[in-house]
């Protein structure tokens, strides 16, 4: 069975500083990888995804993540954060199991951007 | 109009009540899901429906009863719940069960007294 580890439950960072949210996964088969963001009192929204091809994927609001197969990681980075990036971020791994893509989520990392 | 709509947004019920959560997706997707989100725990997959057929019941207690009348609507019927069932219940949809990319509603916050 696959699993996802997000070691940091909370990450405080000053506005305009860089941030990295860590995600490691374990799986014996090939995976799809996702980052979702959840703003207060809302559901999860897809931020970016890795399915195949280039190992570096980007979102429209400046986040990027790199799939590292040897380290089984999919860390999320942004070079300069804004107040509006304050939210909870969930890493997820998806594997084909029982005829469908079974998605497993991490426990989430709360990003707090400090003015 | 959001792609996935959940009602009610908030629900308070006693342990002997019967209530239902409703989810509707306007994305033309064929798969729908119920997830449970509790504090400090990963999202827990509860049920998966593909073309109205249930393909996954993740060992969910029978006090939770899903219903999927068509590919656009999903219900979660609740009865004789326990206080530990208090959580945010999220509905999601996907184009099919092979993409892994999920589109979530805003959730129904359930409190069981």
Short mmCIF file of C-alpha atoms in Angstrom, two decimals:
data_model
loop_
_atom_site.label_atom_id
_atom_site.label_comp_id
_atom_site.label_asym_id
_atom_site.label_seq_id
_atom_site.Cartn_x
_atom_site.Cartn_y
_atom_site.Cartn_z
CA UNK A 1 0.00 0.00 0.00
CA UNK A 2 1.13 3.52 -0.71
CA UNK A 3 1.65 6.22 1.91
CA UNK A 4 2.42 9.93 2.04
CA UNK A 5 4.45 11.74 4.67
CA UNK A 6 4.32 15.46 5.26
CA UNK A 7 6.67 15.96 8.19
CA UNK A 8 5.89 19.62 8.79
CA UNK A 9 2.44 20.26 10.21
CA UNK A 10 2.99 24.04 10.25
CA UNK A 11 5.40 26.29 8.40
CA UNK A 12 5.57 30.00 9.28
CA UNK A 13 7.35 32.20 6.75
CA UNK A 14 7.67 35.93 6.22
CA UNK A 15 6.04 37.54 3.22
CA UNK A 16 8.25 37.59 0.12
CA UNK A 17 10.52 34.89 1.57
CA UNK A 18 10.96 31.51 -0.15
CA UNK A 19 9.24 28.38 1.15
CA UNK A 20 9.53 24.65 0.70
CA UNK A 21 6.86 22.21 1.85
CA UNK A 22 8.15 18.68 2.02
CA UNK A 23 6.42 15.56 0.80
CA UNK A 24 7.74 12.01 0.68
CA UNK A 25 5.84 8.98 -0.48
CA UNK A 26 6.22 5.24 -0.57
CA UNK A 27 4.87 2.96 -3.26
CA UNK A 28 5.96 -0.23 -4.95
CA UNK A 29 4.39 0.78 -8.26
CA UNK A 30 4.42 3.87 -10.45
CA UNK A 31 2.50 6.84 -9.12
CA UNK A 32 0.79 10.06 -10.00
CA UNK A 33 1.56 12.91 -7.60
CA UNK A 34 -0.52 15.93 -6.63
CA UNK A 35 -0.50 19.00 -4.44
CA UNK A 36 -3.85 20.35 -3.28
CA UNK A 37 -4.50 23.60 -1.39
CA UNK A 38 -7.30 24.22 1.09
CA UNK A 39 -8.24 27.76 2.07
CA UNK A 40 -10.24 28.29 5.29
CA UNK A 41 -13.80 26.97 5.13
CA UNK A 42 -13.32 25.63 1.64
CA UNK A 43 -12.72 22.31 -0.05
CA UNK A 44 -9.45 21.22 -1.62
CA UNK A 45 -8.31 22.66 -4.94
CA UNK A 46 -5.73 21.10 -7.23
CA UNK A 47 -2.54 23.17 -7.25
CA UNK A 48 -0.35 21.07 -9.53
CA UNK A 49 0.18 17.50 -10.66
CA UNK A 50 2.81 15.14 -11.98
CA UNK A 51 1.58 12.38 -14.26
CA UNK A 52 4.57 11.78 -16.56
CA UNK A 53 7.16 13.64 -18.59
CA UNK A 54 9.08 16.56 -17.14
CA UNK A 55 9.78 16.05 -13.46
CA UNK A 56 9.37 19.77 -12.74
CA UNK A 57 5.78 20.98 -12.74
CA UNK A 58 4.48 24.48 -12.15
CA UNK A 59 1.24 26.11 -11.07
CA UNK A 60 -0.24 29.33 -12.41
CA UNK A 61 0.43 31.19 -9.13
CA UNK A 62 4.17 30.61 -8.90
CA UNK A 63 4.42 27.28 -7.06
CA UNK A 64 6.51 24.45 -8.44
CA UNK A 65 7.22 20.88 -7.44
CA UNK A 66 9.82 18.40 -8.59
CA UNK A 67 9.32 14.67 -8.77
CA UNK A 68 12.42 12.91 -7.49
CA UNK A 69 12.03 9.19 -7.99
CA UNK A 70 15.27 8.17 -6.28
CA UNK A 71 14.35 10.11 -3.14
CA UNK A 72 10.62 9.38 -3.48
CA UNK A 73 9.89 13.04 -2.92
CA UNK A 74 7.63 15.69 -4.40
CA UNK A 75 8.48 18.87 -2.50
CA UNK A 76 6.54 22.06 -3.15
CA UNK A 77 8.42 25.34 -3.50
CA UNK A 78 7.73 29.00 -4.07
CA UNK A 79 10.50 31.62 -4.35
CA UNK A 80 8.46 34.46 -2.84
CA UNK A 81 5.24 33.94 -0.87
CA UNK A 82 2.29 36.30 -0.51
CA UNK A 83 -0.20 36.75 2.30
CA UNK A 84 -2.80 35.13 0.07
CA UNK A 85 -0.78 31.89 0.07
CA UNK A 86 -1.77 31.28 3.69
CA UNK A 87 -3.61 27.96 3.55
CA UNK A 88 -3.20 24.26 4.20
CA UNK A 89 -1.38 22.24 1.56
CA UNK A 90 -1.91 18.53 0.99
CA UNK A 91 0.36 16.21 -0.92
CA UNK A 92 -1.31 13.18 -2.51
CA UNK A 93 -0.18 10.07 -4.32
CA UNK A 94 -2.33 8.06 -6.67
CA UNK A 95 -1.79 4.46 -7.77
CA UNK A 96 -3.84 2.17 -9.95
CA UNK A 97 -5.44 -0.34 -7.61
CA UNK A 98 -8.49 -2.53 -8.09
CA UNK A 99 -9.30 -0.90 -11.43
CA UNK A 100 -9.22 2.69 -10.29
CA UNK A 101 -6.74 5.38 -9.22
CA UNK A 102 -6.62 5.17 -5.44
CA UNK A 103 -5.60 8.54 -3.99
CA UNK A 104 -3.86 8.73 -0.61
CA UNK A 105 -3.39 12.08 1.09
CA UNK A 106 -0.81 13.33 3.56
CA UNK A 107 -1.81 14.96 6.83
CA UNK A 108 -1.30 18.45 5.43
CA UNK A 109 1.02 21.39 6.09
CA UNK A 110 -0.36 24.71 7.24
CA UNK A 111 1.51 27.56 5.61
CA UNK A 112 1.30 30.78 7.58
CA UNK A 113 2.63 33.83 5.80
CA UNK A 114 3.65 36.58 8.21
CA UNK A 115 3.39 40.20 7.06
CA UNK B 1 -21.51 28.34 -9.90
CA UNK B 2 -18.89 26.00 -8.51
CA UNK B 3 -18.21 22.69 -10.22
CA UNK B 4 -19.09 20.59 -7.17
CA UNK B 5 -21.78 21.81 -4.80
CA UNK B 6 -22.47 20.39 -1.36
CA UNK B 7 -25.46 21.02 0.91
CA UNK B 8 -25.88 21.71 3.70
CA UNK B 9 -22.61 23.49 4.53
CA UNK B 10 -23.21 22.99 8.24
CA UNK B 11 -25.25 20.36 10.05
CA UNK B 12 -25.79 19.69 13.73
CA UNK B 13 -27.59 16.50 14.67
CA UNK B 14 -28.28 14.31 17.65
CA UNK B 15 -27.22 10.71 17.79
CA UNK B 16 -30.76 9.49 17.10
CA UNK B 17 -31.43 11.78 14.13
CA UNK B 18 -31.51 10.85 10.48
CA UNK B 19 -30.11 13.36 8.01
CA UNK B 20 -28.60 13.40 4.53
CA UNK B 21 -25.76 15.22 2.83
CA UNK B 22 -26.13 16.09 -0.83
CA UNK B 23 -23.52 16.57 -3.52
CA UNK B 24 -24.02 17.69 -7.11
CA UNK B 25 -21.37 18.05 -9.78
CA UNK B 26 -21.75 20.16 -12.92
CA UNK B 27 -18.56 19.01 -14.63
CA UNK B 28 -19.83 16.07 -16.63
CA UNK B 29 -17.68 13.69 -14.63
CA UNK B 30 -18.38 10.00 -14.27
CA UNK B 31 -16.88 9.25 -10.87
CA UNK B 32 -17.84 10.63 -7.46
CA UNK B 33 -16.38 10.20 -4.01
CA UNK B 34 -17.04 10.82 -0.33
CA UNK B 35 -14.12 11.72 1.91
CA UNK B 36 -14.01 12.37 5.67
CA UNK B 37 -11.67 15.08 6.95
CA UNK B 38 -10.90 15.08 10.66
CA UNK B 39 -8.43 17.30 12.48
CA UNK B 40 -4.82 16.13 12.30
CA UNK B 41 -5.67 13.05 10.25
CA UNK B 42 -5.26 12.40 6.54
CA UNK B 43 -8.34 12.57 4.37
CA UNK B 44 -10.13 9.25 4.60
CA UNK B 45 -11.73 7.83 1.49
CA UNK B 46 -15.18 6.50 2.30
CA UNK B 47 -16.92 5.57 -0.95
CA UNK B 48 -16.25 5.62 -4.69
CA UNK B 49 -18.89 5.55 -7.39
CA UNK B 50 -18.08 5.03 -11.07
CA UNK B 51 -20.95 5.46 -13.54
CA UNK B 52 -23.39 5.23 -10.60
CA UNK B 53 -21.96 1.92 -9.44
CA UNK B 54 -20.22 1.67 -6.09
CA UNK B 55 -16.66 0.48 -6.63
CA UNK B 56 -15.23 1.09 -3.18
CA UNK B 57 -16.51 0.93 0.37
CA UNK B 58 -13.54 1.62 2.55
CA UNK B 59 -14.77 -0.31 5.59
CA UNK B 60 -17.22 2.44 6.47
CA UNK B 61 -19.72 1.72 9.31
CA UNK B 62 -23.25 0.99 8.16
CA UNK B 63 -24.56 4.13 9.89
CA UNK B 64 -23.24 5.88 6.76
CA UNK B 65 -25.26 4.92 3.69
CA UNK B 66 -24.36 6.35 0.27
CA UNK B 67 -26.68 6.74 -2.68
CA UNK B 68 -25.81 7.65 -6.25
CA UNK B 69 -28.94 7.98 -8.40
CA UNK B 70 -26.96 9.28 -11.41
CA UNK B 71 -23.47 10.43 -12.32
CA UNK B 72 -24.19 14.00 -11.21
CA UNK B 73 -25.64 13.40 -7.76
CA UNK B 74 -24.33 11.72 -4.65
CA UNK B 75 -25.91 11.48 -1.24
CA UNK B 76 -24.67 10.37 2.16
CA UNK B 77 -27.46 9.26 4.46
CA UNK B 78 -26.67 9.48 8.15
CA UNK B 79 -28.37 7.71 11.04
CA UNK B 80 -27.53 6.92 14.67
CA UNK B 81 -24.16 8.65 14.39
CA UNK B 82 -21.61 8.94 17.16
CA UNK B 83 -19.84 12.10 18.38
CA UNK B 84 -16.59 10.84 16.82
CA UNK B 85 -18.30 11.09 13.43
CA UNK B 86 -18.13 14.87 13.71
CA UNK B 87 -15.94 16.03 10.82
CA UNK B 88 -15.89 17.79 7.49
CA UNK B 89 -17.37 15.56 4.80
CA UNK B 90 -16.01 16.31 1.36
CA UNK B 91 -17.51 15.25 -1.91
CA UNK B 92 -15.30 15.01 -4.98
CA UNK B 93 -15.64 14.08 -8.60
CA UNK B 94 -13.28 13.07 -11.38
CA UNK B 95 -13.55 12.58 -15.12
CA UNK B 96 -13.24 8.89 -14.51
CA UNK B 97 -11.60 6.60 -11.99
CA UNK B 98 -8.34 6.44 -13.92
CA UNK B 99 -7.14 10.05 -13.76
CA UNK B 100 -6.54 10.49 -10.05
CA UNK B 101 -7.32 14.20 -10.34
CA UNK B 102 -10.13 15.14 -7.99
CA UNK B 103 -12.44 18.15 -7.94
CA UNK B 104 -13.76 18.87 -4.46
CA UNK B 105 -16.82 20.59 -3.09
CA UNK B 106 -16.58 22.96 -0.15
CA UNK B 107 -17.64 20.32 2.31
CA UNK B 108 -20.38 19.76 4.85
CA UNK B 109 -19.31 20.42 8.44
CA UNK B 110 -21.10 17.83 10.60
CA UNK B 111 -21.39 18.06 14.37
CA UNK B 112 -22.91 15.14 16.26
CA UNK B 113 -24.10 15.95 19.76
#
